[in-house]
Coordinates of C-alpha atoms (C1' of nucleotides) in Angstrom, one line a residue:
Chain A
M1 CA 0.8 -19.2 -2.0
H2 CA 0.2 -15.7 -3.1
W3 CA -3.4 -14.5 -3.0
A4 CA -3.5 -13.8 -6.7
D5 CA -2.3 -17.3 -7.5
F6 CA -4.6 -18.8 -5.0
T7 CA -7.5 -17.0 -6.5
A8 CA -6.5 -18.0 -10.0
Q9 CA -6.5 -21.6 -8.9
R10 CA -9.9 -21.3 -7.3
L11 CA -11.4 -19.6 -10.3
K12 CA -10.1 -22.4 -12.5
L13 CA -12.0 -24.9 -10.4
E14 CA -15.2 -22.8 -10.1
C15 CA -15.4 -21.1 -13.5
G16 CA -13.2 -23.0 -15.9
E17 CA -10.7 -21.8 -18.4
N18 CA -12.2 -18.5 -19.6
L19 CA -12.1 -15.8 -17.0
V20 CA -13.0 -12.1 -16.8
A21 CA -11.6 -10.0 -14.0
A22 CA -13.2 -6.5 -13.5
S23 CA -12.9 -3.3 -11.6
G24 CA -15.3 -0.5 -11.4
I25 CA -14.9 3.1 -10.2
T26 CA -17.1 6.1 -10.2
P27 CA -15.2 9.1 -11.7
S28 CA -16.9 11.6 -9.3
G29 CA -13.6 13.5 -8.6
E30 CA -9.9 13.1 -8.5
F31 CA -8.7 9.6 -8.4
H32 CA -6.4 8.7 -5.5
I33 CA -4.1 5.8 -4.7
G34 CA -6.9 4.0 -2.9
H35 CA -8.3 3.4 -6.4
L36 CA -5.1 1.8 -7.3
R37 CA -5.8 -1.1 -5.0
E38 CA -9.2 -1.6 -6.7
I39 CA -7.4 -1.8 -10.0
L40 CA -4.3 -3.7 -9.0
S41 CA -6.2 -6.3 -7.0
A42 CA -8.1 -7.3 -10.1
E43 CA -5.2 -6.9 -12.5
M44 CA -2.9 -9.1 -10.5
I45 CA -5.5 -11.8 -10.3
H46 CA -5.8 -11.4 -14.1
R47 CA -2.1 -11.8 -14.5
A48 CA -2.0 -14.8 -12.2
C49 CA -4.7 -16.4 -14.3
L50 CA -2.6 -15.8 -17.5
D51 CA 0.4 -17.2 -15.7
A52 CA -1.6 -20.3 -14.9
G53 CA -2.3 -20.8 -18.5
L54 CA -5.9 -19.7 -18.4
N55 CA -7.7 -17.4 -20.8
S56 CA -8.3 -14.1 -19.0
R57 CA -9.5 -10.7 -19.8
Y58 CA -9.3 -7.6 -17.5
I59 CA -11.9 -4.9 -17.9
F60 CA -12.2 -1.6 -16.1
I61 CA -15.7 -0.3 -16.0
V62 CA -16.0 3.4 -15.6
D63 CA -19.2 4.3 -13.9
S64 CA -19.9 7.2 -16.2
M65 CA -23.6 6.7 -16.0
D66 CA -23.6 7.4 -12.2
P67 CA -25.2 10.7 -11.3
L68 CA -23.4 13.6 -9.7
R69 CA -24.4 13.2 -6.0
K70 CA -23.6 16.6 -4.7
V71 CA -21.5 19.8 -5.3
Y72 CA -18.1 18.7 -4.0
P73 CA -15.8 21.2 -2.4
F74 CA -13.7 21.5 -5.5
L75 CA -16.7 22.4 -7.6
S76 CA -18.3 25.8 -8.0
K77 CA -22.0 26.5 -7.1
E78 CA -23.0 26.2 -10.7
Y79 CA -22.8 22.5 -10.4
E80 CA -25.9 22.6 -8.4
Q81 CA -27.9 22.5 -11.6
Y82 CA -26.2 19.2 -12.6
I83 CA -27.0 17.2 -9.6
G84 CA -28.6 14.0 -10.6
Y85 CA -27.2 14.1 -14.1
P86 CA -25.0 11.2 -15.4
L87 CA -21.3 12.1 -15.1
A88 CA -21.0 11.4 -18.8
N89 CA -23.5 14.1 -19.6
I90 CA -22.1 17.1 -17.7
P91 CA -19.2 19.4 -18.4
A92 CA -15.8 19.0 -16.8
P93 CA -14.8 21.6 -14.2
N94 CA -12.2 24.2 -14.9
P95 CA -9.3 24.6 -12.5
D96 CA -11.4 27.2 -10.6
G97 CA -14.3 24.7 -10.3
T98 CA -16.6 26.3 -12.8
P99 CA -18.1 24.2 -15.6
S100 CA -16.1 24.3 -18.8
Q101 CA -17.6 25.0 -22.2
G102 CA -17.4 22.2 -24.7
G103 CA -14.5 19.8 -24.3
V104 CA -14.6 16.5 -22.5
S105 CA -17.2 15.3 -20.1
Y106 CA -16.9 15.4 -16.3
A107 CA -16.3 11.6 -16.3
E108 CA -13.5 11.8 -19.0
H109 CA -11.9 14.7 -17.3
F110 CA -11.1 12.8 -14.2
L111 CA -10.5 9.6 -15.9
E112 CA -7.8 10.7 -18.3
P113 CA -5.0 11.4 -15.8
F114 CA -5.9 8.1 -14.0
L115 CA -5.4 6.2 -17.2
E116 CA -2.0 7.8 -17.6
A117 CA -1.1 6.6 -14.1
L118 CA -2.3 3.1 -15.1
R119 CA -0.1 3.2 -18.2
Q120 CA 2.9 4.1 -16.1
I121 CA 2.2 1.3 -13.6
G122 CA 1.8 -1.3 -16.4
V123 CA -2.0 -1.8 -16.3
S124 CA -3.7 -1.9 -19.7
P125 CA -7.4 -2.8 -19.2
E126 CA -10.2 -3.0 -21.6
I127 CA -12.0 0.1 -20.8
V128 CA -15.8 0.1 -20.7
M129 CA -17.6 3.4 -20.3
N130 CA -20.8 2.2 -18.6
H131 CA -23.0 4.9 -20.2
Q132 CA -22.0 3.4 -23.6
T133 CA -23.1 0.0 -22.4
Y134 CA -26.5 1.6 -21.7
E135 CA -26.4 3.5 -25.0
N136 CA -25.8 0.5 -27.2
G137 CA -28.6 -1.5 -25.6
E138 CA -26.5 -4.1 -23.8
F139 CA -28.3 -3.4 -20.6
A140 CA -31.8 -3.7 -22.1
G141 CA -32.3 -7.4 -21.4
K142 CA -31.2 -7.0 -17.8
I143 CA -33.3 -3.9 -17.2
N144 CA -36.3 -5.8 -18.5
A145 CA -35.6 -8.8 -16.3
A146 CA -35.1 -6.5 -13.3
I147 CA -38.5 -4.8 -13.9
E148 CA -40.2 -8.1 -14.4
N149 CA -38.8 -9.4 -11.2
S150 CA -39.2 -6.1 -9.4
N151 CA -40.9 -7.5 -6.3
E152 CA -38.4 -10.2 -5.8
I153 CA -35.5 -7.8 -6.1
R154 CA -37.2 -5.3 -3.8
G155 CA -37.6 -8.1 -1.3
I156 CA -33.9 -9.0 -1.5
I157 CA -32.7 -5.5 -1.0
E158 CA -35.1 -4.9 1.9
E159 CA -34.3 -8.1 3.6
I160 CA -30.5 -8.3 3.2
S161 CA -29.7 -4.6 3.5
G162 CA -32.4 -4.0 6.1
R163 CA -33.3 -0.9 4.3
E164 CA -36.9 0.0 3.6
L165 CA -37.6 1.0 0.0
P166 CA -40.3 3.7 -0.7
D167 CA -43.5 2.6 -2.3
E168 CA -42.7 4.4 -5.6
W169 CA -39.3 2.5 -5.8
F170 CA -38.7 1.1 -9.2
P171 CA -35.7 -0.9 -10.4
F172 CA -34.9 1.6 -13.1
K173 CA -34.2 5.3 -12.8
P174 CA -35.2 7.2 -16.0
L175 CA -33.8 10.6 -16.8
G176 CA -36.4 13.4 -16.6
S177 CA -37.1 16.2 -19.0
D178 CA -34.1 18.1 -17.8
G179 CA -31.7 15.2 -17.9
S180 CA -31.6 14.6 -14.2
M181 CA -32.7 11.3 -12.6
D182 CA -33.6 13.1 -9.4
G183 CA -37.3 13.5 -8.7
V184 CA -38.5 11.3 -11.5
T185 CA -41.3 8.9 -10.8
V186 CA -42.1 5.9 -12.9
T187 CA -45.7 5.6 -13.9
E188 CA -45.8 2.6 -16.1
Y189 CA -43.7 0.0 -17.9
E190 CA -44.4 -0.8 -21.5
K191 CA -41.5 -2.8 -22.9
P192 CA -39.2 -1.3 -24.0
Y193 CA -40.4 2.0 -22.6
V194 CA -40.5 3.3 -19.0
H195 CA -43.0 6.1 -18.7
W196 CA -42.4 8.8 -16.1
T197 CA -43.3 12.1 -14.7
D198 CA -40.6 14.4 -13.3
R199 CA -40.3 17.1 -10.7
H200 CA -41.3 19.8 -13.2
G201 CA -44.6 18.0 -13.8
K202 CA -43.6 16.9 -17.2
S203 CA -43.9 13.4 -18.4
G204 CA -42.2 11.2 -21.0
S205 CA -40.8 7.8 -21.8
A206 CA -37.3 6.3 -21.5
D207 CA -36.2 3.6 -23.9
I208 CA -34.4 0.9 -21.9
R209 CA -32.2 0.2 -25.0
K210 CA -30.7 3.7 -24.9
A211 CA -28.9 5.6 -22.1
E212 CA -32.2 7.3 -21.0
G213 CA -31.9 6.0 -17.5
K214 CA -30.0 3.5 -15.4
L215 CA -30.4 0.7 -13.0
P216 CA -29.9 1.6 -9.3
W217 CA -26.4 0.8 -8.1
R218 CA -27.1 -2.5 -6.4
I219 CA -28.9 -3.9 -9.5
D220 CA -26.5 -2.2 -12.0
W221 CA -23.6 -4.0 -10.4
A222 CA -25.3 -7.4 -10.4
A223 CA -26.4 -6.9 -14.0
R224 CA -23.0 -6.1 -15.4
W225 CA -21.6 -9.3 -14.0
G226 CA -23.8 -11.1 -16.4
I227 CA -23.4 -8.7 -19.3
H228 CA -19.6 -8.9 -19.3
G229 CA -19.4 -12.5 -18.0
I230 CA -17.4 -11.3 -15.0
T231 CA -15.9 -14.1 -13.0
C232 CA -14.0 -12.1 -10.4
E233 CA -14.4 -8.5 -9.1
P234 CA -12.7 -7.7 -5.9
A235 CA -14.6 -5.0 -4.1
G236 CA -13.7 -2.5 -1.4
K237 CA -14.8 -3.3 2.1
D238 CA -17.6 -0.7 1.9
H239 CA -19.3 -3.0 -0.6
G240 CA -18.3 -6.0 1.3
A241 CA -19.9 -5.1 4.6
S242 CA -22.7 -7.4 5.7
G243 CA -25.9 -6.3 3.9
G244 CA -23.8 -4.3 1.5
S245 CA -24.0 -4.3 -2.3
F246 CA -22.0 -7.5 -2.7
D247 CA -24.5 -9.4 -0.5
T248 CA -27.5 -8.1 -2.4
G249 CA -25.7 -8.4 -5.7
L250 CA -25.2 -12.2 -5.5
P251 CA -28.9 -13.2 -5.4
I252 CA -30.0 -10.4 -7.8
C253 CA -27.5 -11.6 -10.3
R254 CA -29.0 -15.0 -10.2
I255 CA -32.5 -13.6 -10.6
L256 CA -31.2 -11.9 -13.7
G257 CA -30.1 -15.3 -15.0
D258 CA -26.4 -15.3 -14.4
K259 CA -23.8 -16.9 -12.1
P260 CA -22.3 -14.2 -9.9
P261 CA -18.6 -14.0 -9.1
A262 CA -17.4 -15.1 -5.6
K263 CA -17.4 -12.5 -3.0
M264 CA -14.0 -11.0 -2.6
V265 CA -13.2 -8.0 -0.5
Y266 CA -10.1 -5.9 0.0
E267 CA -9.2 -3.5 2.8
W268 CA -8.5 0.1 2.2
I269 CA -5.4 2.1 1.9
Q270 CA -5.0 4.8 4.5
L271 CA -2.7 7.8 4.7
K272 CA -0.5 7.3 7.7
G273 CA -2.2 8.9 10.7
S274 CA -5.0 10.6 8.9
G275 CA -7.5 7.8 8.3
P276 CA -9.2 6.7 5.1
M277 CA -8.7 8.7 1.9
S278 CA -11.5 10.9 0.7
S279 CA -11.7 13.2 -2.2
S280 CA -14.1 15.5 -0.4
T281 CA -12.0 16.0 2.7
G282 CA -8.9 16.5 0.6
N283 CA -7.2 13.8 2.6
T284 CA -5.8 12.2 -0.6
I285 CA -2.8 11.5 -2.7
G286 CA -3.3 11.1 -6.4
P287 CA -1.8 8.2 -8.3
I288 CA 0.2 10.6 -10.4
E289 CA 1.7 12.3 -7.4
A290 CA 2.4 8.9 -5.8
L291 CA 4.2 7.8 -9.0
S292 CA 6.3 11.0 -9.0
L293 CA 7.7 9.8 -5.7
V294 CA 7.6 6.1 -5.9
P295 CA 8.8 3.9 -8.8
P296 CA 5.8 2.0 -10.3
E297 CA 7.1 -1.4 -9.5
I298 CA 7.4 -0.4 -5.8
L299 CA 3.9 1.0 -5.8
R300 CA 2.8 -2.3 -7.3
Y301 CA 4.8 -4.1 -4.6
L302 CA 2.9 -2.2 -2.0
I303 CA -0.3 -4.0 -3.1
A304 CA 1.3 -7.3 -4.2
G305 CA 3.2 -7.6 -0.9
S306 CA 0.1 -7.1 1.3
K307 CA -2.7 -9.5 1.9
M308 CA -6.0 -8.3 0.6
N309 CA -7.6 -8.1 4.0
K310 CA -4.8 -6.1 5.6
H311 CA -5.2 -2.4 5.4
I312 CA -2.2 -0.6 4.0
D313 CA -0.7 2.5 5.5
F314 CA 0.6 4.6 2.6
N315 CA 3.3 6.9 3.9
T316 CA 5.2 9.2 1.7
G317 CA 7.6 10.0 4.5
P318 CA 10.1 7.7 6.3
A319 CA 8.2 4.5 5.6
L320 CA 9.0 5.0 1.9
F321 CA 12.6 4.2 2.7
Q322 CA 11.6 1.0 4.3
M323 CA 9.3 -0.1 1.6
A324 CA 11.7 0.8 -1.2
D325 CA 14.6 -0.9 0.5
E326 CA 12.6 -4.0 1.2
Y327 CA 11.8 -4.2 -2.5
E328 CA 15.4 -3.6 -3.5
R329 CA 16.6 -6.2 -1.1
L330 CA 14.1 -8.8 -2.3
V331 CA 15.1 -8.2 -5.9
A332 CA 18.7 -8.4 -5.1
N333 CA 18.3 -11.5 -3.0
P334 CA 15.2 -13.4 -4.0
P335 CA 14.3 -16.1 -1.5
T336 CA 15.8 -19.5 -2.4
G337 CA 16.0 -23.0 -1.1
S338 CA 14.6 -26.3 -2.4
D339 CA 11.5 -27.9 -1.1
D340 CA 13.5 -30.5 0.8
E341 CA 15.5 -28.1 2.9
L342 CA 12.6 -25.9 3.8
N343 CA 9.7 -26.6 6.1
K344 CA 6.1 -25.9 5.1
R345 CA 6.1 -22.3 6.4
Q346 CA 9.3 -21.4 4.7
R347 CA 8.1 -22.8 1.4
V348 CA 4.9 -20.7 1.7
A349 CA 6.9 -17.6 2.5
R350 CA 9.3 -18.2 -0.3
D351 CA 6.6 -18.8 -2.9
T352 CA 4.6 -15.8 -1.7
Q353 CA 7.5 -13.5 -1.9
V354 CA 8.6 -14.7 -5.3
A355 CA 5.1 -14.2 -6.6
A356 CA 4.8 -10.8 -5.1
L357 CA 7.9 -9.8 -7.0
R358 CA 6.6 -11.3 -10.2
L359 CA 3.4 -9.4 -9.9
S360 CA 5.1 -6.2 -9.1
Q361 CA 6.8 -5.9 -12.5
V362 CA 5.5 -3.1 -14.7
S363 CA 5.6 -5.3 -17.8
H364 CA 3.9 -8.6 -17.4
G365 CA 6.5 -11.3 -17.4
A366 CA 9.4 -9.0 -17.0
D367 CA 12.4 -10.2 -15.1
P368 CA 12.3 -8.6 -11.6
S369 CA 16.1 -8.2 -11.6
D370 CA 15.8 -5.7 -14.4
S371 CA 14.2 -3.3 -12.0
L372 CA 17.2 -3.5 -9.6
A373 CA 18.7 -0.1 -9.0
G374 CA 21.6 -1.4 -7.1
V375 CA 21.5 1.2 -4.4
S376 CA 19.3 1.7 -1.4
F377 CA 16.8 4.6 -1.3
R378 CA 18.6 5.9 1.8
H379 CA 22.0 6.0 0.1
L380 CA 20.6 7.6 -3.0
A381 CA 18.8 10.2 -1.0
M382 CA 22.0 11.2 0.6
L383 CA 23.9 11.4 -2.7
A384 CA 21.1 13.3 -4.4
Q385 CA 21.3 15.9 -1.6
I386 CA 25.0 16.4 -1.6
K387 CA 25.6 16.2 -5.4
S388 CA 23.8 18.5 -7.8
S389 CA 25.1 16.8 -10.9
D390 CA 23.7 13.4 -11.9
D391 CA 27.0 12.4 -13.4
D392 CA 28.8 12.9 -10.2
I393 CA 26.3 10.5 -8.6
W394 CA 27.0 7.8 -11.2
A395 CA 30.7 8.3 -10.7
S396 CA 30.3 8.0 -6.9
L397 CA 28.2 4.9 -7.2
F398 CA 30.7 3.3 -9.6
E399 CA 33.6 4.1 -7.3
S400 CA 31.8 2.7 -4.2
G401 CA 31.0 -0.5 -6.1
H402 CA 27.2 -0.1 -6.1
I403 CA 27.2 -0.3 -9.8
F404 CA 29.5 -2.2 -12.1
E405 CA 29.8 0.1 -15.0
P406 CA 30.1 3.9 -15.2
N407 CA 26.8 4.3 -17.0
P408 CA 23.6 4.0 -15.0
S409 CA 20.8 1.6 -15.8
N410 CA 17.4 3.0 -16.8
A411 CA 16.0 1.7 -13.5
L412 CA 18.6 3.7 -11.7
K413 CA 18.1 6.9 -13.7
D414 CA 14.5 6.6 -13.0
R415 CA 15.0 6.2 -9.3
L416 CA 17.2 9.3 -9.1
S417 CA 14.7 11.6 -10.9
R418 CA 11.9 10.5 -8.6
M419 CA 14.3 10.8 -5.6
R420 CA 15.0 14.4 -6.5
Y421 CA 11.3 15.1 -6.8
W422 CA 10.7 13.6 -3.4
I423 CA 13.5 15.6 -1.8
N424 CA 12.1 18.8 -3.2
S425 CA 8.6 17.9 -2.0
V426 CA 7.0 18.4 1.4
H427 CA 6.9 14.6 1.9
F428 CA 10.6 14.1 2.3
P429 CA 11.3 13.3 6.0
D430 CA 13.1 15.9 7.9
D431 CA 15.5 13.6 9.7
A432 CA 16.8 12.4 6.3
R433 CA 17.3 15.9 5.1
I434 CA 20.8 17.2 5.0
V435 CA 20.8 20.8 6.2
I436 CA 24.0 22.8 5.7
Q437 CA 24.3 25.2 8.6
S438 CA 25.2 28.8 7.9
K439 CA 27.2 29.3 11.1
L440 CA 28.4 27.3 14.1
T441 CA 25.3 26.7 16.3
E442 CA 25.2 26.8 20.0
D443 CA 24.3 23.2 20.1
A444 CA 27.3 22.3 18.0
R445 CA 29.7 24.4 20.0
S446 CA 28.6 22.7 23.2
N447 CA 29.4 19.4 21.7
L448 CA 32.9 20.3 20.7
D449 CA 35.9 20.1 23.0
E450 CA 39.0 22.2 22.9
G451 CA 40.9 19.7 20.7
Q452 CA 38.1 19.7 18.2
M453 CA 37.9 23.4 18.1
N454 CA 41.6 23.6 17.5
F455 CA 41.2 21.1 14.7
I456 CA 38.4 23.2 13.1
A457 CA 40.5 26.3 13.3
N458 CA 43.5 24.5 11.8
L459 CA 41.3 23.1 9.0
K460 CA 39.9 26.5 8.2
Q461 CA 43.4 27.9 7.8
S462 CA 44.8 25.1 5.7
I463 CA 41.8 24.5 3.5
S464 CA 41.6 28.0 2.1
G465 CA 43.2 28.4 -1.3
I466 CA 43.6 24.7 -2.1
S467 CA 42.2 23.5 -5.4
W468 CA 38.7 22.5 -4.6
N469 CA 38.3 18.8 -5.3
E470 CA 37.6 15.7 -3.2
K471 CA 41.2 14.4 -3.2
Q472 CA 42.7 17.7 -2.1
I473 CA 40.1 18.3 0.5
S474 CA 40.5 14.8 1.9
K475 CA 44.2 15.2 2.1
T476 CA 43.9 18.6 3.8
I477 CA 41.5 17.1 6.4
M478 CA 44.0 14.4 7.2
D479 CA 46.8 16.8 7.5
S480 CA 44.8 18.9 9.9
I481 CA 43.9 15.8 11.9
N482 CA 47.6 14.9 12.2
A483 CA 48.5 18.5 13.1
S484 CA 45.8 18.7 15.8
N485 CA 46.7 15.4 17.3
I486 CA 43.2 14.2 18.0
P487 CA 41.6 10.9 17.0
A488 CA 40.3 10.9 13.5
R489 CA 36.8 9.9 14.6
E490 CA 36.5 13.0 16.8
A491 CA 37.8 15.2 14.0
Y492 CA 35.2 14.0 11.6
A493 CA 32.5 14.4 14.2
A494 CA 33.7 18.0 14.6
I495 CA 33.2 18.6 10.9
Y496 CA 29.7 17.2 11.0
W497 CA 28.8 19.3 14.0
A498 CA 30.1 22.4 12.4
V499 CA 28.6 21.8 8.9
L500 CA 25.4 19.8 9.6
G501 CA 24.7 20.4 13.3
Q502 CA 24.8 16.7 14.0
R503 CA 27.3 14.0 14.9
F504 CA 27.2 11.9 11.7
G505 CA 27.2 12.6 8.1
P506 CA 28.1 11.5 4.6
R507 CA 31.7 11.3 3.6
A508 CA 33.2 14.6 4.6
S509 CA 35.2 15.4 1.5
S510 CA 32.1 14.8 -0.8
L511 CA 30.1 17.0 1.4
L512 CA 32.6 19.9 1.5
V513 CA 33.1 19.8 -2.3
E514 CA 29.4 20.5 -2.7
I515 CA 29.3 23.2 -0.1
G516 CA 32.1 25.2 -1.8
S517 CA 35.1 26.9 -0.3
E518 CA 33.5 30.3 0.2
K519 CA 30.5 29.1 2.1
L520 CA 32.7 26.9 4.2
E521 CA 34.9 29.7 5.2
Q522 CA 31.9 31.7 6.4
L523 CA 30.6 28.8 8.2
L524 CA 33.7 27.7 10.2
P525 CA 34.5 29.8 13.2
Chain B
rG1 C1' -27.9 -1.6 16.6
rG2 C1' -25.8 -5.2 12.5
rG3 C1' -21.2 -6.8 10.6
rC4 C1' -16.0 -7.1 9.0
rC5 C1' -10.7 -6.8 9.8
rU6 C1' -6.5 -6.6 12.9
rG7 C1' -3.7 -7.9 17.6
rU8 C1' 3.2 -12.4 16.8
rA9 C1' 10.6 -9.5 19.0
rG10 C1' 11.6 -2.0 20.4
rC11 C1' 9.2 -1.1 15.0
rU12 C1' 7.1 -3.3 10.3
rU13 C1' 5.5 -8.0 9.8
rA14 C1' 5.5 -13.8 7.5
rG15 C1' 3.3 -18.1 9.1
rU16 C1' -3.6 -18.8 10.4
rC17 C1' -7.7 -21.1 4.9
rA18 C1' -5.0 -27.3 4.6
rG19 C1' -2.8 -27.9 13.4
rG20 C1' 3.3 -30.8 14.0
rU21 C1' 9.5 -27.9 17.5
rA22 C1' 8.2 -19.5 16.3
rG23 C1' 10.7 -16.9 10.6
rA24 C1' 12.3 -12.3 8.2
rG25 C1' 13.6 -7.1 7.6
rC26 C1' 14.5 -2.7 10.2
rG27 C1' 16.5 -1.0 14.9
rC28 C1' 19.9 -2.1 18.6
rC29 C1' 24.9 -4.2 20.3
rG30 C1' 29.8 -6.0 18.8
rG31 C1' 33.3 -6.5 15.0
rG32 C1' 35.4 -5.7 9.9
rC33 C1' 36.4 -2.3 5.9
rU34 C1' 43.9 -1.0 9.1
rU35 C1' 42.2 8.0 9.8
rU36 C1' 34.0 6.9 8.8
rU37 C1' 29.8 7.8 2.1
rA38 C1' 24.0 7.7 6.8
rA39 C1' 27.4 3.0 2.0
rC40 C1' 29.1 -2.1 2.3
rC41 C1' 30.3 -7.0 4.9
rC42 C1' 30.2 -10.5 9.2
rG43 C1' 28.4 -11.9 14.0
rG44 C1' 25.0 -11.3 18.1
rU45 C1' 20.8 -9.7 21.2
rG46 C1' 15.7 -10.1 21.3
rG47 C1' 8.9 -13.2 21.1
rC48 C1' 5.0 -17.4 27.7
rC49 C1' 2.2 -15.5 19.1
rG50 C1' -3.7 -9.7 23.2
rU51 C1' -6.2 -12.5 27.5
rG52 C1' -9.1 -16.8 29.4
rG53 C1' -11.2 -21.4 28.5
rG54 C1' -12.1 -25.7 25.2
rU55 C1' -11.0 -29.6 21.2
rU56 C1' -6.4 -32.5 20.3
rC57 C1' -1.1 -37.0 21.4
rG58 C1' 0.1 -31.9 19.8
rA59 C1' -2.8 -25.0 18.9
rA60 C1' 0.0 -18.6 16.7
rU61 C1' -3.1 -21.9 13.6
rC62 C1' -9.6 -24.9 14.9
rC63 C1' -14.0 -23.6 18.5
rC64 C1' -16.2 -20.4 22.4
rA65 C1' -15.7 -16.2 25.4
rU66 C1' -13.3 -11.6 26.5
rC67 C1' -10.2 -7.1 26.0
rA68 C1' -7.9 -3.5 22.7
rG69 C1' -7.4 -0.9 18.0
rG70 C1' -9.2 0.2 13.0
rC71 C1' -13.2 0.1 9.6
rC72 C1' -17.9 -0.6 7.0
rC73 C1' -23.3 -0.6 6.8
rG74 C1' -26.1 7.0 4.3
rC75 C1' -23.5 3.6 -3.2
rC76 C1' -16.5 7.8 -1.5
rA77 C1' -12.2 1.6 -3.3

RNA sequence: GGGCCUGUAGCUUAGUCAGGUAGAGCGCCGGGCUUUUAACCCGGUGGCCGUGGGUUCGAAUCCCAUCAGGCCCGCCA
């Protein structure tokens, strides 16, 4: 059974019919595709719950109340002054990293493009800006409870995380006179006010019913489970580590009077060969960039087709062919077979794959076969490189029997436009790239024997001046083959050596049409 | 130091939670499409399931140990 369906079943037993799945991300910088796993893990469980006939909501909590931790490499020095301020309260950076005037907040600035990516990938969560939850007083009850149970919570954090908390630790971090929560010390609690003094020596009070401070992360997380009635929130393995925030969150949530969701941890997505993704090291690919290369259903399939505890290598190079073609193959030939004729393992495999396909669809409930392009990535990559006109590609696919009507489906048009983008990007693998030579290379010449050289010479002669279309070119090639008296296989190999510098290639006539007669004449010896 | 995950065919892996004769895709090899689209179709090759013990009638699957790789625990998902 698929992990999402399995979880839905378990949630039904443990939590009943009304479920809330959640994700939470701090918008401290550009989002990357790693965040997509956070989102999609929860969203797929949400969909699985709906599919199981349960009532389910999916909320995406944006940690807009989290403070700016440090001046990231993409920020200018001016951001020094904003360290410790909630992300909702500071200005967005300009492209050069300097703070902008007016306009949206830092949190919204980074959130907006991510939401666009979510839209494209078919995720439509209820969005909760965490600072608003503080502003409208929904946190007040939990903050009060946390303060009243301060000692117990301190004990939990110290014991489970093994961390020692300073004496002045307090389960609420008020904003000081300048709006930063750094260097602020709590002096007294007088419900609903937390009195403080800050690093400038000033003192004041924070109303726990307004966004005048926040709970520390480990408590904040536990509190929101109760506030939103969250029954499921998969967390990254950083939170899942022993002694991590999940482990402390569970008992803290109970102290605050609520039933916590079950611990659920997902592995990270890594960029092939370069380790975990990190905004600060620049080792990252944004969701938008990923979506410009990979169709959304295939990106979803990357997550849906992997078990939660397996790390995923995201590779925008050769592995993309494999992943895309695997998806295509599955959609074209979904696993079949009745329970009787399959053994247990085969049934599990079948059900898991069918579910992965179901969950990969951009629209919930859509028929997977609507996303069928009908042609492999590899083949499309080849066509896209040798044909500059989209219409020529549709014609070719129709002729070769890949598609059954001259007009392409939307799925196919979509594939091609992403394919062209990929080919023009640095990500496209070199060995899939068709490179037209400008002259006969040494390497090519050494691979050609006398007969092949004669054939090339013959071809060059007879091809000049013919009307430049596939039929004529094809005919001319065959005439030259016959005239040269060498096997056709060798003749074609000769063409590929001359034109591409390698032994194989796409259909010669299609290739030559695109090259053009002039360029070909210069190229052939 | 504490902990987590992974290790199955050349490669990517399913199957591990609920033990019952090792599945798939890619690659590769051969053939077909009667002179090639890197397409497409058919067939075939290939695994003492990291290692060593234990439990069991029976272990890839459960338990213990061990090796290797990756990662987390300073709120980066």
